[in-house]
PDB file of C-alpha atoms in Angstrom:
ATOM      1  CA  MET A   1     -26.218 -33.990 101.883  1.00 46.00           C
ATOM      2  CA  ASP A   2     -25.557 -33.886 105.559  1.00 53.00           C
ATOM      3  CA  GLY A   3     -22.616 -31.578 106.146  1.00 56.00           C
ATOM      4  CA  VAL A   4     -21.129 -28.301 105.695  1.00 52.00           C
ATOM      5  CA  PRO A   5     -20.492 -27.382 102.092  1.00 53.00           C
ATOM      6  CA  ARG A   6     -16.932 -27.396 100.811  1.00 59.00           C
ATOM      7  CA  ILE A   7     -15.480 -23.917 100.213  1.00 56.00           C
ATOM      8  CA  ASP A   8     -11.873 -23.782  99.157  1.00 59.00           C
ATOM      9  CA  ASP A   9     -11.151 -20.075  99.710  1.00 73.00           C
ATOM     10  CA  VAL A  10     -10.534 -19.573 103.503  1.00 75.00           C
ATOM     11  CA  SER A  11     -11.885 -16.075 103.509  1.00 81.00           C
ATOM     12  CA  SER A  12     -15.174 -17.191 101.863  1.00 84.00           C
ATOM     13  CA  MET A  13     -15.327 -20.195 104.179  1.00 83.00           C
ATOM     14  CA  LEU A  14     -14.952 -17.950 107.216  1.00 86.00           C
ATOM     15  CA  THR A  15     -17.615 -15.527 106.007  1.00 88.00           C
ATOM     16  CA  ALA A  16     -20.001 -18.413 105.294  1.00 89.00           C
ATOM     17  CA  ALA A  17     -19.323 -20.096 108.653  1.00 88.00           C
ATOM     18  CA  VAL A  18     -19.942 -16.836 110.569  1.00 87.00           C
ATOM     19  CA  GLY A  19     -23.314 -16.601 108.894  1.00 91.00           C
ATOM     20  CA  ILE A  20     -24.197 -20.179 109.435  1.00 93.00           C
ATOM     21  CA  VAL A  21     -23.195 -20.167 113.123  1.00 93.00           C
ATOM     22  CA  ALA A  22     -25.242 -16.984 113.549  1.00 92.00           C
ATOM     23  CA  ALA A  23     -28.374 -18.585 111.968  1.00 94.00           C
ATOM     24  CA  ALA A  24     -27.753 -21.913 113.770  1.00 94.00           C
ATOM     25  CA  ASP A  25     -27.609 -20.068 117.053  1.00 91.00           C
ATOM     26  CA  GLN A  26     -30.701 -18.018 116.308  1.00 93.00           C
ATOM     27  CA  TYR A  27     -32.721 -21.068 115.386  1.00 95.00           C
ATOM     28  CA  ASP A  28     -31.178 -23.383 118.033  1.00 94.00           C
ATOM     29  CA  LEU A  29     -29.687 -25.779 115.447  1.00 95.00           C
ATOM     30  CA  LEU A  30     -26.963 -27.176 117.777  1.00 93.00           C
ATOM     31  CA  ARG A  31     -25.788 -29.906 115.384  1.00 94.00           C
ATOM     32  CA  LEU A  32     -25.259 -27.389 112.567  1.00 93.00           C
ATOM     33  CA  ARG A  33     -23.416 -25.057 114.814  1.00 93.00           C
ATOM     34  CA  MET A  34     -21.164 -27.837 116.079  1.00 92.00           C
ATOM     35  CA  MET A  35     -20.368 -28.862 112.490  1.00 92.00           C
ATOM     36  CA  CYS A  36     -19.368 -25.241 111.760  1.00 91.00           C
ATOM     37  CA  GLU A  37     -17.233 -25.031 114.893  1.00 92.00           C
ATOM     38  CA  LYS A  38     -15.414 -28.312 113.915  1.00 92.00           C
ATOM     39  CA  LYS A  39     -14.750 -26.890 110.452  1.00 89.00           C
ATOM     40  CA  LEU A  40     -13.479 -23.599 111.861  1.00 93.00           C
ATOM     41  CA  CYS A  41     -11.178 -25.398 114.252  1.00 93.00           C
ATOM     42  CA  LYS A  42      -9.283 -26.645 111.159  1.00 92.00           C
ATOM     43  CA  HIS A  43      -8.739 -23.132 110.043  1.00 92.00           C
ATOM     44  CA  ILE A  44      -7.470 -21.408 113.144  1.00 96.00           C
ATOM     45  CA  ASN A  45      -4.309 -19.448 112.171  1.00 96.00           C
ATOM     46  CA  VAL A  46      -2.781 -16.015 112.761  1.00 96.00           C
ATOM     47  CA  SER A  47      -5.062 -14.443 110.101  1.00 93.00           C
ATOM     48  CA  THR A  48      -8.382 -16.077 111.183  1.00 94.00           C
ATOM     49  CA  VAL A  49      -8.188 -16.381 115.023  1.00 95.00           C
ATOM     50  CA  THR A  50      -9.390 -12.897 115.884  1.00 94.00           C
ATOM     51  CA  VAL A  51     -12.482 -13.264 113.715  1.00 93.00           C
ATOM     52  CA  ILE A  52     -13.160 -16.749 115.079  1.00 94.00           C
ATOM     53  CA  LEU A  53     -12.739 -15.413 118.626  1.00 93.00           C
ATOM     54  CA  ALA A  54     -15.180 -12.572 117.928  1.00 93.00           C
ATOM     55  CA  LEU A  55     -17.719 -15.297 116.737  1.00 93.00           C
ATOM     56  CA  THR A  56     -17.162 -17.352 119.877  1.00 91.00           C
ATOM     57  CA  GLU A  57     -17.990 -14.347 122.023  1.00 90.00           C
ATOM     58  CA  GLN A  58     -21.180 -13.507 120.150  1.00 91.00           C
ATOM     59  CA  HIS A  59     -22.543 -16.992 119.995  1.00 92.00           C
ATOM     60  CA  GLY A  60     -21.201 -18.795 123.001  1.00 89.00           C
ATOM     61  CA  CYS A  61     -19.028 -21.272 121.061  1.00 92.00           C
ATOM     62  CA  ASP A  62     -17.015 -22.405 124.156  1.00 89.00           C
ATOM     63  CA  TRP A  63     -15.402 -25.406 122.435  1.00 90.00           C
ATOM     64  CA  LEU A  64     -14.165 -23.240 119.618  1.00 92.00           C
ATOM     65  CA  LYS A  65     -13.019 -20.581 122.084  1.00 91.00           C
ATOM     66  CA  LYS A  66     -10.968 -23.198 123.809  1.00 90.00           C
ATOM     67  CA  ALA A  67      -9.304 -24.222 120.460  1.00 93.00           C
ATOM     68  CA  CYS A  68      -8.372 -20.568 119.772  1.00 93.00           C
ATOM     69  CA  SER A  69      -6.921 -20.298 123.306  1.00 90.00           C
ATOM     70  CA  GLU A  70      -4.836 -23.338 122.706  1.00 92.00           C
ATOM     71  CA  PHE A  71      -3.547 -21.838 119.415  1.00 95.00           C
ATOM     72  CA  LEU A  72      -2.718 -18.609 121.272  1.00 91.00           C
ATOM     73  CA  GLY A  73      -0.959 -20.690 123.953  1.00 88.00           C
ATOM     74  CA  CYS A  74       2.050 -20.909 121.591  1.00 91.00           C
ATOM     75  CA  LEU A  75       3.915 -17.606 122.185  1.00 90.00           C
ATOM     76  CA  ASP A  76       4.991 -17.471 118.588  1.00 95.00           C
ATOM     77  CA  ASN A  77       1.303 -17.597 117.495  1.00 95.00           C
ATOM     78  CA  LEU A  78       0.402 -14.957 120.130  1.00 91.00           C
ATOM     79  CA  ARG A  79       3.166 -12.566 119.065  1.00 93.00           C
ATOM     80  CA  ALA A  80       2.096 -12.925 115.351  1.00 97.00           C
ATOM     81  CA  VAL A  81      -1.606 -12.308 116.276  1.00 95.00           C
ATOM     82  CA  VAL A  82      -0.818  -9.265 118.460  1.00 92.00           C
ATOM     83  CA  ALA A  83       0.894  -7.620 115.428  1.00 95.00           C
ATOM     84  CA  THR A  84      -2.367  -7.900 113.368  1.00 94.00           C
ATOM     85  CA  ASP A  85      -5.056  -5.202 112.894  1.00 92.00           C
ATOM     86  CA  GLY A  86      -7.575  -7.892 113.823  1.00 93.00           C
ATOM     87  CA  PHE A  87      -6.084  -8.065 117.352  1.00 93.00           C
ATOM     88  CA  ASP A  88      -6.499  -4.320 117.780  1.00 92.00           C
ATOM     89  CA  HIS A  89     -10.110  -4.548 116.660  1.00 92.00           C
ATOM     90  CA  LEU A  90     -10.751  -7.495 118.925  1.00 92.00           C
ATOM     91  CA  CYS A  91      -9.204  -5.663 121.928  1.00 91.00           C
ATOM     92  CA  ARG A  92     -11.629  -2.838 121.312  1.00 93.00           C
ATOM     93  CA  SER A  93     -14.762  -4.791 120.634  1.00 92.00           C
ATOM     94  CA  CYS A  94     -14.283  -7.609 123.119  1.00 90.00           C
ATOM     95  CA  PRO A  95     -12.011  -6.471 125.973  1.00 89.00           C
ATOM     96  CA  THR A  96     -13.373  -8.999 128.452  1.00 88.00           C
ATOM     97  CA  LEU A  97     -12.693 -11.812 125.999  1.00 86.00           C
ATOM     98  CA  MET A  98      -9.079 -10.623 125.496  1.00 81.00           C
ATOM     99  CA  LYS A  99      -8.548 -10.480 129.253  1.00 83.00           C
ATOM    100  CA  ASP A 100      -9.815 -14.070 129.633  1.00 81.00           C
ATOM    101  CA  ILE A 101      -7.673 -15.209 126.682  1.00 76.00           C
ATOM    102  CA  ILE A 102      -4.541 -13.491 127.991  1.00 73.00           C
ATOM    103  CA  LEU A 103      -5.056 -14.803 131.595  1.00 79.00           C
ATOM    104  CA  GLY A 104      -5.589 -18.334 130.094  1.00 75.00           C
ATOM    105  CA  VAL A 105      -2.359 -18.112 128.082  1.00 61.00           C
ATOM    106  CA  LEU A 106      -0.061 -16.747 130.779  1.00 52.00           C
ATOM    107  CA  PRO A 107       1.630 -19.377 132.942  1.00 51.00           C
ATOM    108  CA  ALA A 108       0.371 -19.542 136.557  1.00 48.00           C
ATOM    109  CA  LYS A 109       2.874 -18.166 139.159  1.00 47.00           C
TER     110      LYS A 109
END
């Protein structure tokens, strides 16, 4: 089988994907990492985006980071994410990432 296993529970899928991306990054398995990034892109939402962003910061998943930034580009999504505990944690653990995301989301003057 050549693919990422099917996991129906989003929380379990997210946990598995984080572990797989970390292992793929450690062993330089670019194709596996890209498959996980693609799968994670389909599950970016208010409750998952902060975990996914932390993953992008740890493992240099620029393509996935861009997808998260686009999701946060919708002000309704951004407002909902800011109200989560995950956002507070992300601000404390990855302040530079949050600055980049916010500057990317704000319209240019």
